[in-house]
Amino acid sequence: MDKIVIEGGFPLNGEIAISGAKNSAIKLMAVTLLTDQPIVLKNMPRLRDTRSMGQLLKHMGVEVDHGAGSEMKLHAAKLSGTTAPYDLVRKMRATFNVLGPLLARTGEAKVSLPGGCAIGARPVDLHLKALQALGADIQLDEGYVNAAAKNGLTGAEITFPFVSVGATEHTMLAAVLAKGETVLYNAAREPEIIDLAECLNAMGAKITGAGRSEVHIEGVSSLCGVTHHVVPDRIEAGTYALAAATAGGSVRLTNIRSDHLGALWPLIAQAGAKVSLDETTVLIERGGGRPKPVDVDTMAYPGFPTDLQAQFMAFMCLADGVSIIRENIFENRFMHCPELSRMGADITVTGREAIVRGVKEFRAAPVMATDLRASASLINAGLAARGETHIGRVYHLDRGFEHIEVKLGQCGARIRREAE
Ligand code: EPZ
């Protein structure tokens, strides 16, 4: 297993090009199951999670070719099976989203339930209720969902009791081939949902309203192939913006959609860093002096993303005062707090709230990654800490950050990967 070693305490200076969004890419890969025509995805990040989805698709007979660059070709001319086994689904829970498209294309699917994960229980009840509303017969047996829709799926009106990114996307992936109209109420509005809808529409689907709470999907009988450019990764961009704000220096991020991080920029500025934006780039500058404390509440888009909560907390650990960070999306997403405390942070967690009393500096320490975004917060803390920070269990990071040592190294970070 690898670890990341950072010799911290130096400002970052340079430029980082942001990759395509992991959380869009893996759902876009599932689109291939809806058509026998080829799909080409450009701006595809090279990540452990995209590899996991690729493995599952190959298991079902899909040709998957990621080549050497950032283009991925997928072709599900014929499916050899409609089962997603536990061993492949447990590696990456979003693989569960193949259930809807398999049902829509073949009328049957057997997909392992994903189980819980480090940040919470993460049930899939909304996914299953939505598929049932579309007419699927769903049986749970020995940890698997056995689903059937022998006469195809039928459009329905579906009201989600709360906002779920995965359930919104999953329902869209099934309803595009259903008979008649589906209307989603209280749908998630994340940029990745718009990206998925744009890809599906370019294949011949009829989706309107993606990015708003009410989404209309007029089912079509077949979909064609497509070449689609994956939307930039707003969480990768936010992570590096916060790395610059935490370690100090001047970093320009390119290939971003700055409007997708509307909830982050004002908070970084409020904390005292300079944020200069245009549509596709941002320059983050922070000189001497400690950041000011800023409170954060995570919310569904367009609110502050839960996927940047840990990284913002690492920033606030160095603030000159107390900040309160509330996690409203996942029940157990404070696993980074004890690790940040090992580096000298002063954090008290009560339920969904963390009280962060700023300290003057981080102290380098051996720490352990617990999930993907928690790992990113430890990297940012390590960049600011004087001395050598060793971050174990790096496979979490490799799930969602492409070439992280290379990208930060370009900005002068003294960061390397070593075998543990
Ligand atoms: C997506 O997860 C992202 N994952 C997450 O990113 C992200 O944190 C999350 O959306 C919120 O933005 C991918 O896109 C692959 P939800 P998802 O359904 O779709 C509960 C990362 O680090 N819920 O919006 O699983 C759920 O437990 C990951 O990249 C149910 O109760 O999130 C959570 O508390 C982590 N029943 C809340 O809803 C359901 O059927 C929101 O989850 C579905 C969800």
Coordinates of C-alpha atoms and ligand atoms in Angstrom, one line a residue:
M1 CA 0.0 0.0 0.0
D2 CA 1.3 3.5 -0.8
K3 CA 1.5 6.5 1.5
I4 CA 1.9 10.2 0.6
V5 CA 4.7 12.1 2.3
I6 CA 4.6 15.9 2.4
E7 CA 7.3 18.2 3.6
G8 CA 5.0 21.1 4.4
G9 CA 5.2 24.7 5.5
F10 CA 5.9 26.2 2.1
P11 CA 3.4 28.3 0.1
L12 CA 2.0 27.0 -3.2
N13 CA 2.7 28.9 -6.4
G14 CA 1.6 27.9 -9.9
E15 CA -1.2 26.6 -12.0
I16 CA -3.3 23.4 -12.0
A17 CA -5.5 22.2 -14.7
I18 CA -8.7 20.6 -13.3
S19 CA -9.8 17.2 -14.6
G20 CA -13.3 15.9 -15.6
A21 CA -15.6 15.3 -12.7
K22 CA -15.5 11.9 -11.1
N23 CA -19.1 12.0 -9.9
S24 CA -20.2 12.8 -13.4
A25 CA -17.9 10.4 -15.2
I26 CA -19.0 7.2 -13.4
K27 CA -22.7 7.9 -14.1
L28 CA -21.9 8.8 -17.7
M29 CA -20.2 5.4 -18.1
A30 CA -23.5 3.7 -17.1
V31 CA -25.2 5.5 -20.1
T32 CA -23.5 3.0 -22.4
L33 CA -25.9 0.3 -21.1
L34 CA -28.8 2.2 -22.7
T35 CA -27.7 1.8 -26.3
D36 CA -26.0 -0.7 -28.7
Q37 CA -24.2 2.3 -30.3
P38 CA -20.7 3.5 -29.2
I39 CA -20.2 6.2 -26.6
V40 CA -17.1 8.4 -26.5
L41 CA -16.4 10.3 -23.3
K42 CA -13.8 13.1 -23.5
N43 CA -12.1 14.8 -20.5
M44 CA -12.4 11.5 -18.6
P45 CA -10.4 11.4 -15.4
R46 CA -8.1 8.4 -14.7
L47 CA -9.3 7.2 -11.3
R48 CA -9.7 4.1 -9.3
D49 CA -13.5 4.7 -9.4
T50 CA -13.7 5.0 -13.2
R51 CA -11.6 1.8 -13.3
S52 CA -14.1 0.1 -11.0
M53 CA -17.0 1.1 -13.1
G54 CA -15.1 -0.1 -16.2
Q55 CA -14.5 -3.5 -14.6
L56 CA -18.2 -3.9 -13.9
L57 CA -19.2 -2.9 -17.4
K58 CA -16.6 -5.3 -18.9
H59 CA -18.1 -8.0 -16.7
M60 CA -21.4 -7.4 -18.5
G61 CA -19.8 -7.7 -21.9
V62 CA -19.2 -3.9 -22.6
E63 CA -16.1 -3.0 -24.5
V64 CA -14.2 -0.3 -22.5
D65 CA -11.1 1.4 -23.8
H66 CA -9.5 4.3 -21.8
G67 CA -6.5 4.5 -24.2
A68 CA -3.6 6.6 -23.1
G69 CA -5.2 10.1 -22.9
S70 CA -8.4 11.5 -21.4
E71 CA -10.8 9.8 -23.9
M72 CA -12.8 6.7 -23.1
K73 CA -14.6 4.6 -25.6
L74 CA -17.4 2.4 -24.5
H75 CA -19.6 0.0 -26.6
A76 CA -22.3 -2.2 -25.3
A77 CA -23.2 -3.8 -28.7
K78 CA -24.5 -6.8 -26.9
L79 CA -24.7 -7.5 -23.1
S80 CA -23.4 -10.9 -21.9
G81 CA -25.1 -10.6 -18.5
T82 CA -27.3 -8.4 -16.3
T83 CA -25.8 -9.2 -12.9
A84 CA -23.6 -6.8 -10.9
P85 CA -21.9 -9.0 -8.3
Y86 CA -21.1 -7.9 -4.7
D87 CA -17.3 -8.0 -5.2
L88 CA -17.5 -5.3 -7.9
V89 CA -20.3 -3.2 -6.3
R90 CA -18.7 -3.0 -2.9
K91 CA -15.6 -1.4 -4.4
M92 CA -17.6 1.7 -5.5
R93 CA -21.2 2.2 -4.5
A94 CA -22.2 4.3 -7.5
T95 CA -22.0 1.1 -9.6
F96 CA -25.4 0.4 -8.1
N97 CA -26.7 2.9 -10.7
V98 CA -26.4 0.2 -13.4
L99 CA -29.7 -1.3 -12.1
G100 CA -32.0 1.2 -13.8
P101 CA -30.4 1.2 -17.2
L102 CA -30.1 -2.6 -17.3
L103 CA -33.8 -2.8 -16.4
A104 CA -34.7 -0.2 -19.1
R105 CA -32.7 -2.0 -21.8
T106 CA -33.3 -5.7 -21.0
G107 CA -36.3 -5.9 -18.6
E108 CA -34.2 -7.5 -15.9
A109 CA -31.2 -7.0 -13.6
K110 CA -29.6 -8.5 -10.5
V111 CA -27.5 -6.0 -8.6
S112 CA -25.8 -6.3 -5.3
L113 CA -26.9 -3.9 -2.6
P114 CA -24.0 -1.6 -1.9
G115 CA -24.0 -1.6 1.9
G116 CA -22.9 1.2 4.2
C117 CA -19.6 3.1 4.0
A118 CA -17.3 5.2 6.1
I119 CA -19.4 8.4 5.9
G120 CA -22.8 6.9 6.8
A121 CA -25.4 4.2 6.3
R122 CA -26.3 5.4 2.8
P123 CA -29.4 3.4 2.0
V124 CA -30.8 3.1 -1.5
D125 CA -34.5 3.1 -0.6
L126 CA -35.3 6.2 -2.8
H127 CA -33.7 4.5 -5.8
L128 CA -35.7 1.4 -5.4
K129 CA -39.0 3.2 -4.7
A130 CA -38.5 5.3 -7.9
L131 CA -37.9 2.2 -10.0
Q132 CA -41.0 0.5 -8.5
A133 CA -43.0 3.7 -9.4
L134 CA -41.8 3.1 -13.0
G135 CA -43.3 -0.4 -12.8
A136 CA -40.3 -2.5 -11.8
D137 CA -40.9 -5.6 -9.7
I138 CA -38.2 -5.5 -7.0
Q139 CA -37.3 -8.4 -4.7
L140 CA -34.5 -8.3 -2.2
D141 CA -32.7 -11.7 -1.7
E142 CA -29.4 -12.6 -0.1
G143 CA -28.0 -9.0 -0.4
Y144 CA -29.1 -8.6 -4.0
V145 CA -31.8 -6.6 -5.7
N146 CA -33.6 -8.8 -8.2
A147 CA -35.5 -6.5 -10.6
A148 CA -37.8 -7.2 -13.5
A149 CA -39.9 -5.2 -15.9
K150 CA -40.9 -7.8 -18.5
N151 CA -43.1 -5.4 -20.4
G152 CA -40.8 -2.4 -20.0
L153 CA -40.9 0.6 -17.7
T154 CA -43.7 3.1 -17.6
G155 CA -43.4 6.8 -16.9
A156 CA -44.7 8.0 -13.5
E157 CA -44.8 11.1 -11.2
I158 CA -42.2 10.7 -8.5
T159 CA -41.8 13.0 -5.5
F160 CA -38.5 12.5 -3.6
P161 CA -39.0 13.1 0.2
F162 CA -35.6 14.7 0.3
V163 CA -32.9 15.6 -2.3
S164 CA -30.7 12.7 -3.4
V165 CA -28.2 13.1 -6.2
G166 CA -27.9 9.3 -6.8
A167 CA -31.7 8.7 -6.8
T168 CA -32.3 11.6 -9.2
E169 CA -29.6 10.4 -11.6
H170 CA -30.6 6.7 -11.3
T171 CA -34.3 7.5 -12.1
M172 CA -33.3 9.6 -15.1
L173 CA -31.2 6.7 -16.4
A174 CA -34.2 4.4 -16.2
A175 CA -37.0 6.8 -17.3
V176 CA -35.4 7.8 -20.6
L177 CA -36.5 4.5 -22.1
A178 CA -39.8 4.2 -20.3
K179 CA -43.2 4.5 -22.0
G180 CA -44.7 7.9 -21.5
E181 CA -43.7 10.8 -19.3
T182 CA -41.9 10.8 -16.0
V183 CA -41.9 13.9 -13.8
L184 CA -39.5 14.2 -10.9
Y185 CA -40.3 16.5 -8.0
N186 CA -37.7 17.7 -5.5
A187 CA -34.9 16.4 -7.8
A188 CA -31.3 17.2 -7.0
R189 CA -29.9 20.1 -9.0
E190 CA -26.1 19.4 -9.0
P191 CA -24.1 20.3 -12.2
E192 CA -23.4 16.5 -12.6
I193 CA -27.2 16.0 -13.1
I194 CA -27.2 18.6 -15.9
D195 CA -24.2 16.9 -17.4
L196 CA -25.9 13.5 -17.4
A197 CA -29.1 15.0 -19.0
E198 CA -27.1 16.8 -21.7
C199 CA -25.4 13.5 -22.6
L200 CA -28.7 11.6 -22.7
N201 CA -30.4 14.3 -24.7
A202 CA -27.6 14.3 -27.2
M203 CA -28.3 10.5 -27.6
G204 CA -32.0 11.3 -28.3
A205 CA -33.5 11.4 -24.9
K206 CA -36.1 14.1 -24.1
I207 CA -35.3 15.5 -20.7
T208 CA -36.2 19.1 -19.7
G209 CA -35.7 20.9 -16.4
A210 CA -32.4 19.1 -15.3
G211 CA -30.7 21.5 -12.8
R212 CA -34.1 22.5 -11.5
S213 CA -36.3 20.7 -8.8
E214 CA -38.9 19.6 -11.4
V215 CA -37.5 17.4 -14.2
H216 CA -39.6 16.1 -17.1
I217 CA -38.6 13.0 -19.0
E218 CA -40.5 12.0 -22.1
G219 CA -39.6 8.3 -22.7
V220 CA -38.2 7.3 -26.1
S221 CA -37.9 3.9 -27.7
S222 CA -34.2 3.9 -28.4
L223 CA -31.1 6.0 -27.9
C224 CA -28.1 6.4 -30.2
G225 CA -24.3 6.8 -29.6
V226 CA -22.7 10.1 -28.6
T227 CA -19.4 11.9 -28.0
H228 CA -19.7 13.9 -24.8
H229 CA -17.2 16.1 -22.8
V230 CA -17.3 15.5 -19.1
V231 CA -18.0 18.6 -16.9
P232 CA -15.0 19.9 -14.9
D233 CA -14.6 18.5 -11.4
R234 CA -15.9 21.2 -9.0
I235 CA -14.7 19.2 -5.9
E236 CA -11.2 18.8 -7.2
A237 CA -11.2 22.5 -8.0
G238 CA -12.5 23.4 -4.6
T239 CA -9.9 21.2 -2.9
Y240 CA -6.9 22.9 -4.7
A241 CA -8.4 26.3 -4.0
L242 CA -8.6 25.4 -0.4
A243 CA -5.0 24.0 -0.5
A244 CA -3.8 27.4 -1.7
A245 CA -5.9 29.2 1.0
T246 CA -4.6 26.8 3.7
A247 CA -0.9 26.7 2.8
G248 CA -0.8 30.2 1.4
G249 CA 0.7 31.4 -1.9
S250 CA -0.9 32.0 -5.3
V251 CA -2.5 29.3 -7.4
R252 CA -4.4 29.6 -10.6
L253 CA -6.9 26.8 -11.5
T254 CA -7.8 26.3 -15.1
N255 CA -10.5 24.3 -16.9
I256 CA -13.1 25.0 -14.2
R257 CA -16.7 26.1 -14.2
S258 CA -16.4 28.9 -11.6
D259 CA -20.3 29.2 -11.5
H260 CA -20.4 25.6 -10.1
L261 CA -18.6 26.7 -6.9
G262 CA -20.7 29.8 -6.1
A263 CA -21.1 28.7 -2.5
L264 CA -17.3 28.4 -1.9
W265 CA -15.7 31.5 -3.3
P266 CA -17.4 34.1 -1.0
L267 CA -16.4 32.0 2.1
I268 CA -12.7 31.8 1.0
A269 CA -12.8 35.6 0.4
Q270 CA -14.6 36.2 3.8
A271 CA -11.7 34.2 5.5
G272 CA -9.3 36.7 4.0
A273 CA -7.9 35.1 0.8
K274 CA -8.1 36.9 -2.5
V275 CA -10.3 35.2 -5.1
S276 CA -10.2 36.4 -8.7
L277 CA -12.6 34.6 -11.1
D278 CA -13.6 34.4 -14.6
E279 CA -15.8 31.7 -16.2
T280 CA -13.2 29.0 -16.5
T281 CA -10.3 30.0 -14.2
V282 CA -9.8 31.2 -10.6
L283 CA -6.8 32.7 -8.9
I284 CA -6.5 32.1 -5.2
E285 CA -3.9 34.3 -3.3
R286 CA -3.2 34.3 0.4
G287 CA -0.2 36.1 2.0
G288 CA 0.8 36.2 5.6
G289 CA -1.5 36.4 8.6
R290 CA -4.1 33.9 9.8
P291 CA -7.4 33.4 8.1
K292 CA -10.6 34.7 9.7
P293 CA -13.1 32.2 11.1
V294 CA -16.1 31.5 8.9
D295 CA -19.0 29.2 9.7
V296 CA -20.2 26.6 7.1
D297 CA -23.4 24.6 6.7
T298 CA -23.3 21.8 4.1
M299 CA -26.4 21.6 1.8
A300 CA -27.5 20.1 -1.5
Y301 CA -26.5 22.2 -4.6
P302 CA -26.4 25.2 -4.9
G303 CA -25.5 25.1 -1.2
F304 CA -22.0 24.4 0.2
P305 CA -21.0 20.9 -0.9
T306 CA -20.5 18.2 1.7
D307 CA -17.6 16.9 -0.4
L308 CA -15.6 20.1 0.5
Q309 CA -16.5 20.1 4.2
A310 CA -13.4 18.3 5.4
Q311 CA -11.1 20.5 3.3
F312 CA -12.8 23.7 4.5
M313 CA -12.4 22.5 8.1
A314 CA -8.6 22.0 7.6
F315 CA -8.5 25.7 6.4
M316 CA -10.5 26.8 9.5
C317 CA -8.2 24.9 11.8
L318 CA -5.7 27.7 11.3
A319 CA -8.2 30.6 11.7
D320 CA -7.8 33.3 14.2
G321 CA -11.0 32.4 16.2
V322 CA -13.8 29.9 16.4
S323 CA -15.8 28.5 13.5
I324 CA -18.8 26.2 13.4
I325 CA -19.1 23.6 10.7
R326 CA -22.4 21.7 10.3
E327 CA -22.7 18.6 8.2
N328 CA -26.3 18.2 7.0
I329 CA -26.0 15.6 4.3
F330 CA -24.2 12.6 5.9
E331 CA -24.5 11.5 9.5
N332 CA -20.9 10.4 10.0
R333 CA -18.7 12.7 8.0
F334 CA -16.3 13.9 10.7
M335 CA -13.8 11.0 10.5
H336 CA -11.1 13.5 9.6
C337 CA -11.4 15.4 12.9
P338 CA -9.4 13.0 15.0
E339 CA -6.7 12.9 12.3
L340 CA -6.6 16.7 12.1
S341 CA -6.4 16.8 15.9
R342 CA -3.3 14.6 15.7
M343 CA -1.8 17.4 13.7
G344 CA -2.6 19.9 16.4
A345 CA -6.1 21.0 15.5
D346 CA -8.6 21.8 18.2
I347 CA -12.0 20.4 17.2
T348 CA -15.0 19.3 19.2
V349 CA -17.7 17.3 17.5
T350 CA -21.2 17.2 18.9
G351 CA -23.7 15.3 16.6
R352 CA -23.7 17.0 13.3
E353 CA -21.7 20.1 14.5
A354 CA -18.0 20.6 14.7
I355 CA -16.6 23.5 16.7
V356 CA -13.2 24.4 15.4
R357 CA -11.0 26.6 17.6
G358 CA -8.3 27.9 15.3
V359 CA -4.6 27.2 16.2
K360 CA -1.5 29.0 15.0
E361 CA -0.1 26.1 13.0
F362 CA -0.4 22.4 12.2
R363 CA 2.2 20.0 13.4
A364 CA 3.4 17.3 11.0
A365 CA 2.3 13.8 12.1
P366 CA 1.6 10.3 10.7
V367 CA -2.1 10.3 9.9
M368 CA -4.5 7.9 8.1
A369 CA -7.0 8.6 5.3
T370 CA -10.5 7.4 6.2
D371 CA -12.4 8.3 3.0
L372 CA -11.8 10.2 -0.2
R373 CA -12.5 13.8 0.9
A374 CA -11.1 13.3 4.4
S375 CA -7.8 12.3 2.7
A376 CA -7.8 15.6 0.8
S377 CA -8.2 17.5 4.0
L378 CA -5.1 15.8 5.4
I379 CA -3.2 16.6 2.3
N380 CA -4.1 20.3 2.7
A381 CA -3.2 20.3 6.4
G382 CA 0.1 18.5 5.5
L383 CA 1.0 21.2 3.0
A384 CA 0.6 23.9 5.7
A385 CA 2.3 21.9 8.5
R386 CA 6.0 22.4 9.2
G387 CA 7.8 19.1 9.0
E388 CA 7.0 15.8 7.3
T389 CA 3.5 14.5 7.3
H390 CA 2.9 10.9 6.3
I391 CA -0.6 10.0 5.1
G392 CA -1.5 6.3 5.0
R393 CA -4.2 4.5 3.1
V394 CA -3.7 6.5 0.0
Y395 CA -6.0 4.3 -2.1
H396 CA -8.9 6.5 -0.9
L397 CA -7.3 9.5 -2.6
D398 CA -6.7 7.5 -5.8
R399 CA -10.5 7.0 -6.0
G400 CA -11.1 10.6 -6.9
F401 CA -8.0 12.8 -7.5
E402 CA -6.1 12.4 -10.7
H403 CA -2.3 12.8 -10.4
I404 CA -2.6 14.6 -7.1
E405 CA 1.2 14.6 -6.3
V406 CA 2.0 15.8 -9.8
K407 CA -0.5 18.6 -9.8
L408 CA 0.5 19.9 -6.4
G409 CA 4.2 19.3 -7.2
Q410 CA 3.8 21.7 -10.2
C411 CA 2.9 24.4 -7.6
G412 CA 6.1 23.8 -5.6
A413 CA 4.7 21.3 -3.0
R414 CA 7.2 18.9 -1.7
I415 CA 5.0 15.8 -2.0
R416 CA 5.9 12.3 -2.9
R417 CA 4.4 8.8 -2.9
E418 CA 6.2 6.0 -1.2
A419 CA 5.4 2.3 -0.7
E420 CA 4.3 1.8 3.0
Ligands
EPZ1 C1 -23.4 11.7 -4.3 O1 -23.6 10.6 -3.4 C2 -21.9 11.8 -4.5 N1 -21.4 10.5 -5.0 C3 -21.2 12.0 -3.1 O2 -19.8 12.2 -3.3 C4 -21.8 13.3 -2.5 O3 -21.2 13.5 -1.3 C5 -23.3 13.2 -2.5 O4 -23.8 12.9 -3.8 C6 -23.9 14.5 -2.0 O5 -23.6 15.6 -2.9 C7 -21.4 10.3 -6.3 O6 -21.9 11.1 -7.1 C8 -20.8 9.0 -6.8 P1 -27.2 11.4 -2.1 P2 -25.1 10.0 -3.3 O7 -28.1 10.3 -2.6 O8 -25.8 10.1 -4.6 C9 -29.5 9.7 1.9 C10 -17.6 11.7 -2.9 O9 -16.7 11.8 -2.0 N2 -30.1 8.7 1.0 O10 -27.5 12.8 -2.5 O11 -25.0 8.7 -2.7 C11 -28.0 9.5 1.9 O12 -27.6 8.5 2.9 C12 -19.0 11.2 -2.7 O13 -17.3 11.9 -4.1 C13 -31.1 7.9 1.5 O14 -31.4 7.9 2.7 O15 -25.7 11.0 -2.3 C14 -27.5 10.9 2.3 O16 -27.6 11.0 3.7 C15 -19.2 10.9 -1.2 N3 -31.8 7.0 0.7 C16 -28.5 11.8 1.6 O17 -29.6 11.0 1.3 C17 -31.4 6.9 -0.7 O18 -32.0 6.1 -1.4 C18 -27.9 12.4 0.3 O19 -27.3 11.4 -0.5 C19 -30.5 7.8 -1.2 C20 -29.8 8.7 -0.4

